[in-house]
Amino acid sequence: MRRFRELAAGVLIATADFAATNSVAVVAGDGGCLVIDPAISVADLSGLAADLAGSGLRARLGFATHPHWDHVLWNRELGAVPRYAAPRAVTITLTERDGMVRQLQRSAPGHDLDLFGQLVPLPEGADAIAWDGPAARLIIHDGHAPGHAAVFLPDSGVLVAGDMLSDTEIPVLDTVADDPLGDYRAGLALLGAVPGVRWLVPGHGNVADAGEFRRRVAADTGYLDLLAAGKPFHDPRCTKDWMRDAHERQLRTVAGLS
Ligand SMILES: [Zn+2]
């Protein structure tokens, strides 16, 4: 994996080999860090912790963008600090834990299960992460997963989007929700309306500048429009079996609901 590198002043990003998963650290003036979605393998997380320590930095709090197995990881080397998520996301990590553990063991075995998914709910209605580092605004919605929270850093213009706006994955809807398409549209609209985005960090895929951010909003909107139309179609990002399966499931789900 590529270990932490500086994307903008005080914002570090690392990309794991597995599914091009991005981890972010936001650095406060005293070296304390907000660590978002550290991923993915045991060795990856040790590397991230070593990078921080080697730079005189330390995690002060963690944040999970959403309740999927690859976004709720942690290790002891990162320290015993509180790890937050939106309240609905925390609920899902509790109710879906067994399935998440199975996925974890299949794809990234060896993690300490005592730390897996141990999240603290943000106060209900919180619109920012309360800490003394750079401002970290929250954009919470239910597209892709319940309680999905993007983090926007207005000082640097970095939008940490979670599993939205990827150039390597199609939009993946939460097909067990009552209104998967409506939830995703609402989330995408919120992200598209964030002012001042200079850098987009997707949960999986390549970092984007402001122009590419707008292109991805348009691409995902186009995908949802085609899905709503209910006819089979191809998206150029749909290159893996699991995505082809998700794509077919989404077509069936949306057709069944309309
Ligand atoms: Zn996800």
mmCIF file with all atom_site columns, N, CA and C in Angstrom, residues 20-49:
data_model
loop_
_atom_site.group_PDB
_atom_site.id
_atom_site.type_symbol
_atom_site.label_atom_id
_atom_site.label_alt_id
_atom_site.label_comp_id
_atom_site.label_asym_id
_atom_site.label_entity_id
_atom_site.label_seq_id
_atom_site.pdbx_PDB_ins_code
_atom_site.Cartn_x
_atom_site.Cartn_y
_atom_site.Cartn_z
_atom_site.occupancy
_atom_site.B_iso_or_equiv
_atom_site.pdbx_formal_charge
_atom_site.auth_seq_id
_atom_site.auth_comp_id
_atom_site.auth_asym_id
_atom_site.auth_atom_id
_atom_site.pdbx_PDB_model_num
ATOM 1  N N  . ALA A 1 20 ? -8.536  -0.378 -3.320 1.00 0.00 ? 20 ALA A N  1
ATOM 2  C CA . ALA A 1 20 ? -8.106  1.030  -3.327 1.00 0.00 ? 20 ALA A CA 1
ATOM 3  C C  . ALA A 1 20 ? -8.816  1.823  -2.228 1.00 0.00 ? 20 ALA A C  1
ATOM 4  N N  . THR A 1 21 ? -8.772  1.262  -1.016 1.00 0.00 ? 21 THR A N  1
ATOM 5  C CA . THR A 1 21 ? -9.490  1.861  0.111  1.00 0.00 ? 21 THR A CA 1
ATOM 6  C C  . THR A 1 21 ? -8.669  2.997  0.724  1.00 0.00 ? 21 THR A C  1
ATOM 7  N N  . ASN A 1 22 ? -9.294  4.145  0.899  1.00 0.00 ? 22 ASN A N  1
ATOM 8  C CA . ASN A 1 22 ? -8.586  5.328  1.402  1.00 0.00 ? 22 ASN A CA 1
ATOM 9  C C  . ASN A 1 22 ? -8.825  5.548  2.887  1.00 0.00 ? 22 ASN A C  1
ATOM 10 N N  . SER A 1 23 ? -7.736  5.831  3.602  1.00 0.00 ? 23 SER A N  1
ATOM 11 C CA . SER A 1 23 ? -7.780  6.226  5.003  1.00 0.00 ? 23 SER A CA 1
ATOM 12 C C  . SER A 1 23 ? -7.285  7.667  5.088  1.00 0.00 ? 23 SER A C  1
ATOM 13 N N  . VAL A 1 24 ? -7.839  8.425  6.036  1.00 0.00 ? 24 VAL A N  1
ATOM 14 C CA . VAL A 1 24 ? -7.486  9.845  6.148  1.00 0.00 ? 24 VAL A CA 1
ATOM 15 C C  . VAL A 1 24 ? -7.128  10.162 7.595  1.00 0.00 ? 24 VAL A C  1
ATOM 16 N N  . ALA A 1 25 ? -6.123  11.009 7.785  1.00 0.00 ? 25 ALA A N  1
ATOM 17 C CA . ALA A 1 25 ? -5.812  11.559 9.103  1.00 0.00 ? 25 ALA A CA 1
ATOM 18 C C  . ALA A 1 25 ? -5.803  13.081 8.990  1.00 0.00 ? 25 ALA A C  1
ATOM 19 N N  . VAL A 1 26 ? -6.556  13.730 9.867  1.00 0.00 ? 26 VAL A N  1
ATOM 20 C CA . VAL A 1 26 ? -6.610  15.189 9.926  1.00 0.00 ? 26 VAL A CA 1
ATOM 21 C C  . VAL A 1 26 ? -5.812  15.609 11.155 1.00 0.00 ? 26 VAL A C  1
ATOM 22 N N  . VAL A 1 27 ? -4.851  16.504 10.964 1.00 0.00 ? 27 VAL A N  1
ATOM 23 C CA . VAL A 1 27 ? -3.873  16.801 12.010 1.00 0.00 ? 27 VAL A CA 1
ATOM 24 C C  . VAL A 1 27 ? -4.204  18.114 12.702 1.00 0.00 ? 27 VAL A C  1
ATOM 25 N N  . ALA A 1 28 ? -4.294  18.078 14.028 1.00 0.00 ? 28 ALA A N  1
ATOM 26 C CA . ALA A 1 28 ? -4.475  19.287 14.830 1.00 0.00 ? 28 ALA A CA 1
ATOM 27 C C  . ALA A 1 28 ? -3.107  19.898 15.128 1.00 0.00 ? 28 ALA A C  1
ATOM 28 N N  . GLY A 1 29 ? -3.106  21.127 15.625 1.00 0.00 ? 29 GLY A N  1
ATOM 29 C CA . GLY A 1 29 ? -1.863  21.858 15.866 1.00 0.00 ? 29 GLY A CA 1
ATOM 30 C C  . GLY A 1 29 ? -0.908  21.168 16.809 1.00 0.00 ? 29 GLY A C  1
ATOM 31 N N  . ASP A 1 30 ? -1.438  20.404 17.756 1.00 0.00 ? 30 ASP A N  1
ATOM 32 C CA . ASP A 1 30 ? -0.560  19.761 18.744 1.00 0.00 ? 30 ASP A CA 1
ATOM 33 C C  . ASP A 1 30 ? -0.174  18.337 18.339 1.00 0.00 ? 30 ASP A C  1
ATOM 34 N N  . GLY A 1 31 ? -0.507  17.926 17.122 1.00 0.00 ? 31 GLY A N  1
ATOM 35 C CA . GLY A 1 31 ? -0.127  16.588 16.661 1.00 0.00 ? 31 GLY A CA 1
ATOM 36 C C  . GLY A 1 31 ? -1.173  15.524 16.895 1.00 0.00 ? 31 GLY A C  1
ATOM 37 N N  . GLY A 1 32 ? -2.268  15.866 17.556 1.00 0.00 ? 32 GLY A N  1
ATOM 38 C CA . GLY A 1 32 ? -3.373  14.916 17.704 1.00 0.00 ? 32 GLY A CA 1
ATOM 39 C C  . GLY A 1 32 ? -4.114  14.800 16.373 1.00 0.00 ? 32 GLY A C  1
ATOM 40 N N  . CYS A 1 33 ? -4.591  13.600 16.071 1.00 0.00 ? 33 CYS A N  1
ATOM 41 C CA . CYS A 1 33 ? -5.214  13.379 14.753 1.00 0.00 ? 33 CYS A CA 1
ATOM 42 C C  . CYS A 1 33 ? -6.626  12.814 14.878 1.00 0.00 ? 33 CYS A C  1
ATOM 43 N N  . LEU A 1 34 ? -7.448  13.245 13.948 1.00 0.00 ? 34 LEU A N  1
ATOM 44 C CA . LEU A 1 34 ? -8.730  12.613 13.685 1.00 0.00 ? 34 LEU A CA 1
ATOM 45 C C  . LEU A 1 34 ? -8.481  11.585 12.581 1.00 0.00 ? 34 LEU A C  1
ATOM 46 N N  . VAL A 1 35 ? -8.653  10.301 12.891 1.00 0.00 ? 35 VAL A N  1
ATOM 47 C CA . VAL A 1 35 ? -8.342  9.237  11.924 1.00 0.00 ? 35 VAL A CA 1
ATOM 48 C C  . VAL A 1 35 ? -9.660  8.664  11.394 1.00 0.00 ? 35 VAL A C  1
ATOM 49 N N  . ILE A 1 36 ? -9.851  8.795  10.084 1.00 0.00 ? 36 ILE A N  1
ATOM 50 C CA . ILE A 1 36 ? -11.111 8.404  9.448  1.00 0.00 ? 36 ILE A CA 1
ATOM 51 C C  . ILE A 1 36 ? -10.913 7.123  8.642  1.00 0.00 ? 36 ILE A C  1
ATOM 52 N N  . ASP A 1 37 ? -11.693 6.091  8.972  1.00 0.00 ? 37 ASP A N  1
ATOM 53 C CA . ASP A 1 37 ? -11.742 4.830  8.213  1.00 0.00 ? 37 ASP A CA 1
ATOM 54 C C  . ASP A 1 37 ? -10.365 4.185  7.993  1.00 0.00 ? 37 ASP A C  1
ATOM 55 N N  . PRO A 1 38 ? -9.566  3.954  9.045  1.00 0.00 ? 38 PRO A N  1
ATOM 56 C CA . PRO A 1 38 ? -8.265  3.300  8.814  1.00 0.00 ? 38 PRO A CA 1
ATOM 57 C C  . PRO A 1 38 ? -8.456  1.883  8.277  1.00 0.00 ? 38 PRO A C  1
ATOM 58 N N  . ALA A 1 39 ? -7.697  1.535  7.223  1.00 0.00 ? 39 ALA A N  1
ATOM 59 C CA . ALA A 1 39 ? -7.952  0.268  6.519  1.00 0.00 ? 39 ALA A CA 1
ATOM 60 C C  . ALA A 1 39 ? -6.662  -0.251 5.871  1.00 0.00 ? 39 ALA A C  1
ATOM 61 N N  . ILE A 1 40 ? -6.511  -1.540 5.477  1.00 0.00 ? 40 ILE A N  1
ATOM 62 C CA . ILE A 1 40 ? -7.561  -2.541 5.662  1.00 0.00 ? 40 ILE A CA 1
ATOM 63 C C  . ILE A 1 40 ? -6.993  -3.762 6.376  1.00 0.00 ? 40 ILE A C  1
ATOM 64 N N  . SER A 1 41 ? -5.818  -4.215 5.927  1.00 0.00 ? 41 SER A N  1
ATOM 65 C CA . SER A 1 41 ? -5.244  -5.421 6.538  1.00 0.00 ? 41 SER A CA 1
ATOM 66 C C  . SER A 1 41 ? -4.612  -5.076 7.881  1.00 0.00 ? 41 SER A C  1
ATOM 67 N N  . VAL A 1 42 ? -4.285  -6.145 8.636  1.00 0.00 ? 42 VAL A N  1
ATOM 68 C CA . VAL A 1 42 ? -3.575  -5.954 9.905  1.00 0.00 ? 42 VAL A CA 1
ATOM 69 C C  . VAL A 1 42 ? -2.274  -5.188 9.651  1.00 0.00 ? 42 VAL A C  1
ATOM 70 N N  . ALA A 1 43 ? -1.548  -5.578 8.609  1.00 0.00 ? 43 ALA A N  1
ATOM 71 C CA . ALA A 1 43 ? -0.277  -4.904 8.285  1.00 0.00 ? 43 ALA A CA 1
ATOM 72 C C  . ALA A 1 43 ? -0.510  -3.455 7.856  1.00 0.00 ? 43 ALA A C  1
ATOM 73 N N  . ASP A 1 44 ? -1.583  -3.225 7.105  1.00 0.00 ? 44 ASP A N  1
ATOM 74 C CA . ASP A 1 44 ? -1.902  -1.852 6.693  1.00 0.00 ? 44 ASP A CA 1
ATOM 75 C C  . ASP A 1 44 ? -2.082  -0.948 7.922  1.00 0.00 ? 44 ASP A C  1
ATOM 76 N N  . LEU A 1 45 ? -2.876  -1.428 8.885  1.00 0.00 ? 45 LEU A N  1
ATOM 77 C CA . LEU A 1 45 ? -3.161  -0.592 10.048 1.00 0.00 ? 45 LEU A CA 1
ATOM 78 C C  . LEU A 1 45 ? -1.906  -0.361 10.885 1.00 0.00 ? 45 LEU A C  1
ATOM 79 N N  . SER A 1 46 ? -1.060  -1.403 10.985 1.00 0.00 ? 46 SER A N  1
ATOM 80 C CA . SER A 1 46 ? 0.216   -1.210 11.698 1.00 0.00 ? 46 SER A CA 1
ATOM 81 C C  . SER A 1 46 ? 1.059   -0.164 10.991 1.00 0.00 ? 46 SER A C  1
ATOM 82 N N  . GLY A 1 47 ? 1.046   -0.195 9.654  1.00 0.00 ? 47 GLY A N  1
ATOM 83 C CA . GLY A 1 47 ? 1.805   0.791  8.877  1.00 0.00 ? 47 GLY A CA 1
ATOM 84 C C  . GLY A 1 47 ? 1.302   2.202  9.106  1.00 0.00 ? 47 GLY A C  1
ATOM 85 N N  . LEU A 1 48 ? -0.019  2.347  9.147  1.00 0.00 ? 48 LEU A N  1
ATOM 86 C CA . LEU A 1 48 ? -0.588  3.677  9.381  1.00 0.00 ? 48 LEU A CA 1
ATOM 87 C C  . LEU A 1 48 ? -0.203  4.187  10.768 1.00 0.00 ? 48 LEU A C  1
ATOM 88 N N  . ALA A 1 49 ? -0.298  3.304  11.767 1.00 0.00 ? 49 ALA A N  1
ATOM 89 C CA . ALA A 1 49 ? 0.061   3.702  13.132 1.00 0.00 ? 49 ALA A CA 1
ATOM 90 C C  . ALA A 1 49 ? 1.544   4.080  13.204 1.00 0.00 ? 49 ALA A C  1
#
